[in-house]
Coordinates of C-alpha atoms in Angstrom, one line a residue:
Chain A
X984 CA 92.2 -89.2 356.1
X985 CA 90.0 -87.3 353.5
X986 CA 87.6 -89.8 354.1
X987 CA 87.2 -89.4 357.7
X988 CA 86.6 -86.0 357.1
X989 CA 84.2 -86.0 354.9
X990 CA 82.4 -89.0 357.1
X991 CA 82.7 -86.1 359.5
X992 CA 80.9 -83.9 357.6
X993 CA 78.5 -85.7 356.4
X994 CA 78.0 -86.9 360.4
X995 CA 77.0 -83.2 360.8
X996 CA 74.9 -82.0 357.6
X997 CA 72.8 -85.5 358.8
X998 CA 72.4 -84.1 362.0
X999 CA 71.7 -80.6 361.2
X1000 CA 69.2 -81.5 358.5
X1001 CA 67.6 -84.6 359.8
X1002 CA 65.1 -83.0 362.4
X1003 CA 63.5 -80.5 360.1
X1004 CA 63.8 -82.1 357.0
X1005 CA 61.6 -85.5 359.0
X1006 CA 58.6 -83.2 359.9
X1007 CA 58.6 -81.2 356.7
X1008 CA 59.1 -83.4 353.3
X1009 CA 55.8 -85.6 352.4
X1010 CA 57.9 -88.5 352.6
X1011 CA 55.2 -90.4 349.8
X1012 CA 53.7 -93.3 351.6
X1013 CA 53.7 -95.7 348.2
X1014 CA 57.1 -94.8 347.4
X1015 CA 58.7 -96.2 350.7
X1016 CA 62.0 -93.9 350.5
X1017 CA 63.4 -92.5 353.3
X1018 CA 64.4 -88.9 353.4
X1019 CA 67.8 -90.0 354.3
X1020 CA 68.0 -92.5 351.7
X1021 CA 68.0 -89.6 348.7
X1022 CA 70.6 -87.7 351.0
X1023 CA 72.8 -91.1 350.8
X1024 CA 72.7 -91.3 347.0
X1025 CA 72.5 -87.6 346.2
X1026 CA 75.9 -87.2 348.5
X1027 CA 77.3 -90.2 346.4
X1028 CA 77.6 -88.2 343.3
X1029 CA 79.9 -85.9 344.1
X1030 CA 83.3 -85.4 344.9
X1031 CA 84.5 -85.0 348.1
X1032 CA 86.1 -81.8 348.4
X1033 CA 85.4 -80.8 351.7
X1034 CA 85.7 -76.9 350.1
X1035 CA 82.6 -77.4 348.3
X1036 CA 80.4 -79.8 350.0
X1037 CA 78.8 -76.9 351.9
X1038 CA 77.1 -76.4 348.2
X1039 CA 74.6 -79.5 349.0
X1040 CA 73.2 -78.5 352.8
X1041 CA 69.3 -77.4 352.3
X1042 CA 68.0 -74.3 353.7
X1043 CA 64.7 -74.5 355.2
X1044 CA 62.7 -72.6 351.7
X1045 CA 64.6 -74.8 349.6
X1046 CA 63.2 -77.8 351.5
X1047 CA 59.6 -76.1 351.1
X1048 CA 60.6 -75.5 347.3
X1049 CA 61.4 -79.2 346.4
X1050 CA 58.0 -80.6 347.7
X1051 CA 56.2 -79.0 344.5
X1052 CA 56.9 -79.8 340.8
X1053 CA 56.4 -76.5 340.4
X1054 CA 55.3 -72.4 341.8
X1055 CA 52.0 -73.4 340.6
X1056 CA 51.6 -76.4 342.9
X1057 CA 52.5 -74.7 345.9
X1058 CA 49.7 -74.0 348.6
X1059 CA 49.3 -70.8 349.8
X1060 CA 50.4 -71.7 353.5
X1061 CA 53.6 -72.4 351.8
X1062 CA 53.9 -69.7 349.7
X1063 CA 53.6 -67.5 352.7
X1064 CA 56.5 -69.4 354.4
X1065 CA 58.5 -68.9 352.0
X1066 CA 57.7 -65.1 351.9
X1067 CA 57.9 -64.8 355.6
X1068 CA 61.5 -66.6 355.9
X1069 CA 62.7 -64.5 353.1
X1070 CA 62.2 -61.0 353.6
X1071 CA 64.2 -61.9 356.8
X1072 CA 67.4 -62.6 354.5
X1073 CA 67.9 -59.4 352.9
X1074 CA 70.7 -57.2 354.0
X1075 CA 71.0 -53.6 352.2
X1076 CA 74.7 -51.8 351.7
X1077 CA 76.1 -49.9 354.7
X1078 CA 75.6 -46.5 353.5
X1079 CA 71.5 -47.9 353.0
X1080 CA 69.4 -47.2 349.8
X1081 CA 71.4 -45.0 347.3
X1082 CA 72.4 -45.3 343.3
X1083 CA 75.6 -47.5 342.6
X1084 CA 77.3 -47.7 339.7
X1085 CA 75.2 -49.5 337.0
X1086 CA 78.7 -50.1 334.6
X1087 CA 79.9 -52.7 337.4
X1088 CA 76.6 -53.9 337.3
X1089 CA 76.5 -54.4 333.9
X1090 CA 80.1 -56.5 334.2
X1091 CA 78.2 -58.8 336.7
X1092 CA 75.0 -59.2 334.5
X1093 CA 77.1 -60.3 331.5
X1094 CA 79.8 -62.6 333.0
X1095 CA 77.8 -66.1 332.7
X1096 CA 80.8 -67.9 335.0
X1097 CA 80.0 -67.1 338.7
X1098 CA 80.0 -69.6 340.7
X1099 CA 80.3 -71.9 338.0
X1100 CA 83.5 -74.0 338.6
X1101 CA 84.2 -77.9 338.2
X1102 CA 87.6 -80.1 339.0
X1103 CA 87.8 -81.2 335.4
X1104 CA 88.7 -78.9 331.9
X1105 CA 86.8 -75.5 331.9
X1106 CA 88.6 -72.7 332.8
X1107 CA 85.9 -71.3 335.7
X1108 CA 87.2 -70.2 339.1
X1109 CA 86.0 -70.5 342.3
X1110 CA 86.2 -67.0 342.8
X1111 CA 84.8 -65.9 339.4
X1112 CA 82.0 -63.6 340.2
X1113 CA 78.5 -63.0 338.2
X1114 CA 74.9 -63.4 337.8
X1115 CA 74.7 -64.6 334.3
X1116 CA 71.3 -62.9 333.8
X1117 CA 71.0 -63.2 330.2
X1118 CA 70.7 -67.0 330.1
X1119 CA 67.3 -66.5 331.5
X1120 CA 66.6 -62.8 330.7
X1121 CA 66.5 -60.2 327.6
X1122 CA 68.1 -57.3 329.0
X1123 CA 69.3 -54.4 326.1
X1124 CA 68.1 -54.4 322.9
X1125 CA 69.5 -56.9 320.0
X1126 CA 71.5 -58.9 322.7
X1127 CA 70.5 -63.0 322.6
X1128 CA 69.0 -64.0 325.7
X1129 CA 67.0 -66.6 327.5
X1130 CA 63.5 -66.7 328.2
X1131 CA 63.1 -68.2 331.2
X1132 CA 62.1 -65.1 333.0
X1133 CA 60.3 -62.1 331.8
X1134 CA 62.1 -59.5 329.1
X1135 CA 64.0 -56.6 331.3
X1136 CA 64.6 -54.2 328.3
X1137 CA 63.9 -50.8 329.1
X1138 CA 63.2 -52.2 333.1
X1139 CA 63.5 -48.3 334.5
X1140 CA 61.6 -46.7 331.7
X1141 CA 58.7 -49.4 332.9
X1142 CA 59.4 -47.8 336.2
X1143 CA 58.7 -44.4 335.2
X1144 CA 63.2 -43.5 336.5
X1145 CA 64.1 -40.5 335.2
X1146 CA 66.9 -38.5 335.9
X1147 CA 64.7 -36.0 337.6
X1148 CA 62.4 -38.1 340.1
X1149 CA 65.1 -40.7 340.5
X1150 CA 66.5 -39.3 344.4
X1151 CA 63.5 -38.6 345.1
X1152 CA 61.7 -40.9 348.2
X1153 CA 59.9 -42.7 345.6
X1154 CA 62.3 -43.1 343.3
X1155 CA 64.9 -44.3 345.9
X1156 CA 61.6 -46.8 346.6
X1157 CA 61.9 -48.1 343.6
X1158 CA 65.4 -48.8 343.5
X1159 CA 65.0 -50.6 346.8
X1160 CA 62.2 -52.8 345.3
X1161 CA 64.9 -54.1 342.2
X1162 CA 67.3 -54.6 345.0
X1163 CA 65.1 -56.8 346.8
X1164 CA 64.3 -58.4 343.7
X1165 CA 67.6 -59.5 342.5
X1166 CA 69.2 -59.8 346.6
X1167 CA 66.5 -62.4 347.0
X1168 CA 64.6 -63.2 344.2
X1169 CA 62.4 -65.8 346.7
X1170 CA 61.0 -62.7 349.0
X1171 CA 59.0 -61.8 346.4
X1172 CA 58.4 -64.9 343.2
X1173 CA 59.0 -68.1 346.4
X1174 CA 60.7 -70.7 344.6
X1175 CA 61.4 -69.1 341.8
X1176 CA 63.7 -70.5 339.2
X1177 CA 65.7 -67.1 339.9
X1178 CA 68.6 -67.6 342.5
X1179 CA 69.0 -65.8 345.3
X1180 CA 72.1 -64.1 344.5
X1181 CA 72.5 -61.5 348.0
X1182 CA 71.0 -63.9 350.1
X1183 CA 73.7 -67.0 349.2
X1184 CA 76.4 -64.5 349.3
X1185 CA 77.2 -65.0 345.3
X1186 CA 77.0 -61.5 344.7
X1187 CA 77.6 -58.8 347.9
X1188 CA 74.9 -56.1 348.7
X1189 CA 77.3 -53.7 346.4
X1190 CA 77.4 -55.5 343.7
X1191 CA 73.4 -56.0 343.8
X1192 CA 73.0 -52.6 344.0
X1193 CA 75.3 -51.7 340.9
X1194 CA 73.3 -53.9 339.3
X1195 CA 70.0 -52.8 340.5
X1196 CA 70.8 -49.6 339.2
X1197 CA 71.8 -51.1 336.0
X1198 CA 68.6 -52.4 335.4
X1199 CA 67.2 -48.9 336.1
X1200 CA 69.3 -46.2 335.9
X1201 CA 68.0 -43.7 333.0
X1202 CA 71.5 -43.3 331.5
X1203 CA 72.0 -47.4 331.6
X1204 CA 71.9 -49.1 328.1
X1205 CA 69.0 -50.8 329.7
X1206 CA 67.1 -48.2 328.8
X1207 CA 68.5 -46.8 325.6
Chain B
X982 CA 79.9 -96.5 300.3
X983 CA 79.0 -94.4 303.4
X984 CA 80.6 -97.2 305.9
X985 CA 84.0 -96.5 303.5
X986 CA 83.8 -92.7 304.1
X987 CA 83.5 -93.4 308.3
X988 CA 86.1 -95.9 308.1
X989 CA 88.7 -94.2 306.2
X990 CA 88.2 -91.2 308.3
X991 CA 88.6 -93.8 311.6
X992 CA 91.9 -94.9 309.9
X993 CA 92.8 -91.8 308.9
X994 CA 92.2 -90.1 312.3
X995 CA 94.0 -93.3 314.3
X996 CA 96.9 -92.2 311.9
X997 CA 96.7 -88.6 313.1
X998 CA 97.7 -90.7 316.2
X999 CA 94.7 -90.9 319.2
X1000 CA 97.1 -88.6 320.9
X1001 CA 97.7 -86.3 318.5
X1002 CA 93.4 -85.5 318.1
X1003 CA 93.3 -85.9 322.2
X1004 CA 95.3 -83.6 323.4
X1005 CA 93.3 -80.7 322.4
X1006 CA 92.9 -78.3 325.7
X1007 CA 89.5 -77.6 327.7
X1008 CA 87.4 -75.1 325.7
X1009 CA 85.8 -72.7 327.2
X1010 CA 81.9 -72.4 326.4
X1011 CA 81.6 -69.1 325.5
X1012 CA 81.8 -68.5 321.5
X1013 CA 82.1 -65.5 319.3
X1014 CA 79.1 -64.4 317.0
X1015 CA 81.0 -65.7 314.2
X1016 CA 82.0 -69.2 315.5
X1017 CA 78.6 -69.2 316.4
X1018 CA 77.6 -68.8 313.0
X1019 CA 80.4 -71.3 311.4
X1020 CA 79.5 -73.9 313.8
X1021 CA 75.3 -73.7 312.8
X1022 CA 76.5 -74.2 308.9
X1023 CA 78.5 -76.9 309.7
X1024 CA 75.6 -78.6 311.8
X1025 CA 73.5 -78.0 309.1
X1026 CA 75.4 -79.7 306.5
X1027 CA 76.0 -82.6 308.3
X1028 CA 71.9 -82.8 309.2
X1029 CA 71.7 -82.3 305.3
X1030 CA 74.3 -84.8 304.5
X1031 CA 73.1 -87.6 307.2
X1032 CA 76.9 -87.8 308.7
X1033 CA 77.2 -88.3 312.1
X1034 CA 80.7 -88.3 313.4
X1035 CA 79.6 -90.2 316.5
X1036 CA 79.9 -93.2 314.7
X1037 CA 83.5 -93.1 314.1
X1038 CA 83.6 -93.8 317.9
X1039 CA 81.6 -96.6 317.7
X1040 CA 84.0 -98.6 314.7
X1041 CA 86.6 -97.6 317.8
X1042 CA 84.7 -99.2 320.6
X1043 CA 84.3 -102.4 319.1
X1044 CA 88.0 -102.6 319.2
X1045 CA 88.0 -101.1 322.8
X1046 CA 85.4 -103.4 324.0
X1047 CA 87.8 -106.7 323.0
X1048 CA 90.9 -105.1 324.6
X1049 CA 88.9 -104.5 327.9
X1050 CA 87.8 -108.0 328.0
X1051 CA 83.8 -106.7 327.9
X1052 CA 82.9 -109.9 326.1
X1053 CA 82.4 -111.2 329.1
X1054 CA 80.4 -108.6 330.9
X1055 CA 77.2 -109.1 331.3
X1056 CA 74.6 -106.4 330.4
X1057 CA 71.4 -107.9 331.6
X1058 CA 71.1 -110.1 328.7
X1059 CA 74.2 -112.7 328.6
X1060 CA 77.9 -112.1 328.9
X1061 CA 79.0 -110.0 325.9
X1062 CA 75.8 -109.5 325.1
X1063 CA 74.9 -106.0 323.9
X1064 CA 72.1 -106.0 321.5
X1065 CA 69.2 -104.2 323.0
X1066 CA 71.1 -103.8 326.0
X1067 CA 70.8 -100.3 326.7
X1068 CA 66.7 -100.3 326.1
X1069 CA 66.3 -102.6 329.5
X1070 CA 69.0 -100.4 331.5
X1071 CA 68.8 -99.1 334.2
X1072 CA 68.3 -102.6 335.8
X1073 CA 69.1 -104.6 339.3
X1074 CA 72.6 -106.9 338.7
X1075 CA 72.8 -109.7 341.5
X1076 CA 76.8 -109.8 340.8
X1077 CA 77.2 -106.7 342.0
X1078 CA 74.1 -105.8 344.1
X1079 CA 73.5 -102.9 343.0
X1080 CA 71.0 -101.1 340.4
X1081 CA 73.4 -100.0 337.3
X1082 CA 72.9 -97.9 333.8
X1083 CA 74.6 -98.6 331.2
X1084 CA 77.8 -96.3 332.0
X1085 CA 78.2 -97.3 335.2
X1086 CA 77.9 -101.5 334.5
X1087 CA 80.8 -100.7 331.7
X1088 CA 82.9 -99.2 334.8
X1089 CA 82.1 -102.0 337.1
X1090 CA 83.0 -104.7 334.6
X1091 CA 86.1 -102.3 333.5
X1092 CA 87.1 -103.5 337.0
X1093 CA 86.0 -106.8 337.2
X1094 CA 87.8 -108.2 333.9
X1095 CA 90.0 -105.6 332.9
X1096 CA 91.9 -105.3 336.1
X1097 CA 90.9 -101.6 336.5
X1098 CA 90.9 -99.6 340.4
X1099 CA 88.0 -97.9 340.9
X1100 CA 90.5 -94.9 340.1
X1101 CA 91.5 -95.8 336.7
X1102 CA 88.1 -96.4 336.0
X1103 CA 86.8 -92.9 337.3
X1104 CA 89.6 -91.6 335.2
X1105 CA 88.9 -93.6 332.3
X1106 CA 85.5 -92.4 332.2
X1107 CA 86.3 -88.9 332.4
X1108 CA 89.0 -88.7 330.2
X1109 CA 87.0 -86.1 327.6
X1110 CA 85.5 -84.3 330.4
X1111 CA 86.0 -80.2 329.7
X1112 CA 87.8 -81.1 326.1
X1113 CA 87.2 -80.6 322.7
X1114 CA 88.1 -82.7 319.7
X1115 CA 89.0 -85.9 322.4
X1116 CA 89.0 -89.6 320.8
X1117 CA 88.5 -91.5 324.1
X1118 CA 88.0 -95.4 324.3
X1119 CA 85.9 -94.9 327.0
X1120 CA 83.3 -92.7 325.3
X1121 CA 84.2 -95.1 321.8
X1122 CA 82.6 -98.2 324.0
X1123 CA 79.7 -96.6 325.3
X1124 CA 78.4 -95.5 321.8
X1125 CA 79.7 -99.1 321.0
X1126 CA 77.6 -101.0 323.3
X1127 CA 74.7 -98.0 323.0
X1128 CA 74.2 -98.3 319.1
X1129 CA 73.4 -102.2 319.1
X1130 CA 70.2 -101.1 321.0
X1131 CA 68.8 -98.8 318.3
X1132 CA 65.6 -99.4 316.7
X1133 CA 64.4 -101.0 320.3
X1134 CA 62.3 -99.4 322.2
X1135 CA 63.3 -98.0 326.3
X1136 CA 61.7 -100.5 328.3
X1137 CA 62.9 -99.9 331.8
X1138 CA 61.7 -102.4 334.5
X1139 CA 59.8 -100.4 336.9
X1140 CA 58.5 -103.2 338.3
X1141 CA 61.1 -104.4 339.7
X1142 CA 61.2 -103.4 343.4
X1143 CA 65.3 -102.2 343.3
X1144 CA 64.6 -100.1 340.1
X1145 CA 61.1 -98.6 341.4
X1146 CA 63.6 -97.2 344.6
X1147 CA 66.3 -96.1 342.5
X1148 CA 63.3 -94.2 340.1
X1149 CA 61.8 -93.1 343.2
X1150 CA 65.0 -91.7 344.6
X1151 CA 65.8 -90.4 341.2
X1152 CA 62.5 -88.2 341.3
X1153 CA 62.8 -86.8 344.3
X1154 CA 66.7 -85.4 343.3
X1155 CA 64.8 -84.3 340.2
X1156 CA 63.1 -81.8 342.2
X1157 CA 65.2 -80.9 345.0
X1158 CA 66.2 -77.7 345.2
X1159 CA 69.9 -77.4 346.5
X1160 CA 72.9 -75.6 346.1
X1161 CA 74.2 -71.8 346.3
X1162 CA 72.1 -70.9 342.9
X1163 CA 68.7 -72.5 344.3
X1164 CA 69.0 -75.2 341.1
X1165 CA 67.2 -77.9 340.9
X1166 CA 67.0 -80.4 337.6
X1167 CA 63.9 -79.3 336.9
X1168 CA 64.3 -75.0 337.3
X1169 CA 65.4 -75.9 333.6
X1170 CA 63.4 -79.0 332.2
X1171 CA 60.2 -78.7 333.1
X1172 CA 56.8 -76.7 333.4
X1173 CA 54.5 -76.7 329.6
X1174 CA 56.2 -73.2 328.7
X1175 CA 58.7 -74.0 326.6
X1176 CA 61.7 -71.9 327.7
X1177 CA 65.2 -70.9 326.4
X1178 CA 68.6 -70.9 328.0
X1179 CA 70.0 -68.4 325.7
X1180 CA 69.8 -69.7 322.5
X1181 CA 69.4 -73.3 323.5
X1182 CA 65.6 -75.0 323.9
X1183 CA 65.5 -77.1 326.7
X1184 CA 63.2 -79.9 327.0
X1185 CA 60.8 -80.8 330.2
X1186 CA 59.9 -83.6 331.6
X1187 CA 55.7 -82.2 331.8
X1188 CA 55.3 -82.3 328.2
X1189 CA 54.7 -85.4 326.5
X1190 CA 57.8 -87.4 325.0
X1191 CA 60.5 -85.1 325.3
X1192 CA 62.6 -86.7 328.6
X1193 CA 62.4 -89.6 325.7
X1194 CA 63.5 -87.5 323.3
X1195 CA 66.4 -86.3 325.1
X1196 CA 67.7 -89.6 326.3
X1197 CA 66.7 -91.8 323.9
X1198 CA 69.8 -90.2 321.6
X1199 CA 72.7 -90.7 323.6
X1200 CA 76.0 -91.0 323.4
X1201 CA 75.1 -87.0 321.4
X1202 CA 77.5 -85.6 319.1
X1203 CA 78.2 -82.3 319.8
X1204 CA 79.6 -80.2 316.9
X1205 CA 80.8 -77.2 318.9
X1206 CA 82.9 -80.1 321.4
X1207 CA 83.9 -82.3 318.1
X1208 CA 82.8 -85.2 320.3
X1209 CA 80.1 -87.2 321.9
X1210 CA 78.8 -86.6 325.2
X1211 CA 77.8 -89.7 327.4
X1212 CA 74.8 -89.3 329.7
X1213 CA 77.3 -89.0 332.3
X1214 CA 79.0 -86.3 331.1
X1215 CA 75.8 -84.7 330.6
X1216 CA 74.5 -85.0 334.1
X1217 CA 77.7 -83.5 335.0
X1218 CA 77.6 -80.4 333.0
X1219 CA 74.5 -79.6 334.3
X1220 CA 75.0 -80.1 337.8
X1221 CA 78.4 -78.2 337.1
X1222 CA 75.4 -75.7 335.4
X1223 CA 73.4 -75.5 338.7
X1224 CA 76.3 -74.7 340.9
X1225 CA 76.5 -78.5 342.7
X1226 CA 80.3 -79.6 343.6
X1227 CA 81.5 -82.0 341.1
X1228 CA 79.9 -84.8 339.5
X1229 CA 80.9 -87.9 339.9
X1230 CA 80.6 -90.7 336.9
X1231 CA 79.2 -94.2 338.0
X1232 CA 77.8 -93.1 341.2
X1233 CA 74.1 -94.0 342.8
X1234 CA 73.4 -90.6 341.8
X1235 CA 74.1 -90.8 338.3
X1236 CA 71.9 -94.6 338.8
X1237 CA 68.7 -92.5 340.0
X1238 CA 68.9 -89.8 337.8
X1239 CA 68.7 -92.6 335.1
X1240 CA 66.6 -94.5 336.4
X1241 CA 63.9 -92.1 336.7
X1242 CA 64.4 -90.3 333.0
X1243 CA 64.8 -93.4 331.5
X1244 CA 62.2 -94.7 333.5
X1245 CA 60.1 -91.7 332.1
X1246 CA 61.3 -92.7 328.5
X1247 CA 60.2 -95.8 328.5
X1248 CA 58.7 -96.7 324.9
X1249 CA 60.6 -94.1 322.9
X1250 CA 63.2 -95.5 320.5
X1251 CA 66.3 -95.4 320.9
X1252 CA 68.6 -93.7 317.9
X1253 CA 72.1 -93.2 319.2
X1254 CA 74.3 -91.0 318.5
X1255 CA 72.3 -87.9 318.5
X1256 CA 73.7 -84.8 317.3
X1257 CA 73.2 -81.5 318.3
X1258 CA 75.4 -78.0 318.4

């Protein structure tokens, strides 16, 4: 029974994918494998929880993203796809552009375990929510972190926030820019190691903007 | 003297009853500053000291691999034959028609002479998965069969028309970008900057040697887990790292992904079990 489900699914992602995915990947003429070949044994590795195979269906940037080892390698035509089908997937809070509240945001930059969750041992939930920044990012001063992406201590000082300019238009500018930033990384670095936390739903427009503000707020530890 | 001290602490640790040492609960990865800074000493003292408590499960998976009947599996080289088995693996197997590593021919002849469903054997193999401290004759036979191949050299057949598909397959996943965090294998190992994932280095497949130096060590120890991680297991924790659903052991997955980085390895030599944090 599970089985037939999941044949059903997979029946669909095929489908849905196929088309796009036959015009776009460089399918490399000396290696002979067919797009849907990799799809065959990349679906084989996984278990088939129908609850999480959603996880594995490409977006049309990720497609772009896996044709290049890496940023570098991209051409600039698709570079600019990626830019163009980006900034159409960012949505901003109800109430628009205004200053959260950057000691939520901090919870969410500090819990490593969104989104992070396996059937076997670890105690990660599905619903467990966070952007685990500091494996790739320093963020306040004398707290270990990565280095994958650039240092963010003292991000709204770099900004020139201050408690003053902050409401004004261009310090509510600025604030939109970091929102864009860490809603969809891709809009602005495409295929950037960053994920696109807003755009993929792991973190809502609320939560990106508590942690926007986090990142520049002039009374965040950020910027201590 | 040193092969008394490992098997004493075998014997002694079989006393403490398999079950007893296995039933340790899933740990969670997150340490405190000061485990942090117990578990670095204690690393450092066994660098210092040349112990590697990954061998214990190899003087257990030489028992493990008679009870299962894997004398008369066939690695690529003869029934029962394992030395230098590992360095030709991944490779095509006419039995079973398939392309196999190492982890997944133990699992298929798990089946085929040790009367095992493709259930026990999934189970088998994941038996340590998300543990700590976890004596499993499963991971005991891989560093078994894995440690009669060191001092040879990776030599992967990519030559062979199977194996060139599987590697060719195993690339492409390599660099496909999938998944609700935008992952793919190499957002983390590759590029010629080295970067950090907190505090651990991670290696890349674009400078020279390392995707040897990473595989060519495994089963690894792992201090912080008190146990060896398979290749396997490692895949899975870093697809469970990249926000994939869960891995599956023994899968045409896990047979790309090792064909292309030990395809990539091919020359280094192997020196199993590594050890690391």
């Amino acid at each position: 029974m599970k089985k037939v489900l999941f044949l059903g699914l997979l029946a669909i992602g095929l489908v849905g994918i196929s088309p796009a995915q036959q015009k776009k990947q460089p399918t490399k003429k000396e290696a002979g494998v067919k797009p849907e070949e990799v799809r065959r044994v990349l679906l084989s590795g996984f278990e088939q929880d129908p609850k999480f195979l959603w996880k594995l269906e490409q977006d049309e940037s990720q497609r772009i993203c896996s044709q290049y080892p890496s940023m570098e390698a991209m051409p600039a035509q698709a570079v600019q796809k990626v830019i163009e089908l980006e900034n159409k997937n960012i949505t901003y809070p109800q109430w628009g552009i205004a200053w959260g509240d950057w000691k939520e945001g901090k919870k969410l930059v500090d819990n490593p375990r969104g989104g992070r969750y396996a059937s076997y041992g670890f105690s990660d939930k599905p619903t467990d929510k966070g952007g685990n920044c500091y494996a790739c990012h320093l963020i306040e001063k004398g707290v270990p972190g990565g280095t994958m992406g650039p240092q963010l201590t003292g991000y709204g000082k770099r900004y020139g926030i201050t408690k003053e300019n902050m409401n004004s238009p261009e310090g509510l500018e600025k604030l939109k820019t970091v929102y864009k930033i860490v809603y969809n990384s891709w809009h602005a670095f495409p295929c950037s190691a960053m994920p696109r936390f807003g755009y993929h739903g792991s973190l809502s427009p609320e939560d990106v903007m508590n942690i926007a503000t986090y990142l520049l707020h002039p009374e965040s530890p950020v910027n201590k | 003297m040193r092969k008394i001290l490992l098997t004493s602490a075998v014997f002694g640790l079989a006393c403490a009853g398999f079950l007893g040492y296995q039933t340790v609960k899933a740990q969670d990865q997150e340490l405190s500053p000061e485990e942090e800074i117990r578990l670095v000493q204690e690393f450092n003292r066994m660098m210092a000291e040349g112990i590697n408590p990954g061998e214990i499960w190899a003087e257990m998976g030489k028992e493990a691999f008679k009870k299962y009947n894997l004398d008369k599996c066939d690695f690529g080289l003869g029934p029962g034959k394992i030395e230098g088995a590992l360095a030709q693996l991944p490779r095509y197997f006419p039995d079973a028609k398939r392309v196999m590593d190492l982890e997944t021919r133990i699992g298929w002849c798990l089946q085929q002479y040790a009367g095992m469903t493709p259930e026990q054997v999934k189970k088998f193999a994941k038996q340590c998965w998300g543990k700590s401290q976890c004596m499993g004759e499963y991971d005991a036979i891989v560093m078994y069969v894995s440690m009669a191949s060191n001092g040879q050299k990776i030599n992967v057949n990519l030559k062979d028309p199977q194996v060139r598909r599987m590697y060719e397959i195993g690339k492409q996943i390599y660099y496909a970008r999938l998944g609700p965090w935008d992952f793919n294998c190499a957002t983390c190992h590759a590029g010629q900057k080295e970067a950090r994932i907190r505090a651990t280095k991670l290696w890349s497949a674009d400078r020279p040697g390392e995707a040897g130096q990473a595989v060519s060590i495994f089963p690894k120890y792992l201090v912080r887990w008190s146990q060896p991680v398979t290749m396997h297991y490692r895949y899975a924790e870093c697809i469970r790292q990249m926000r994939w659903p869960t891995f599956e052991p023994h899968s045409d997955l896990a047979v790309a992904l090792s064909a292309f980085l030990y395809g990539t390895a091919n020359g280094t030599e192997i020196k199993v079990p590594g050890i690391g944090r």
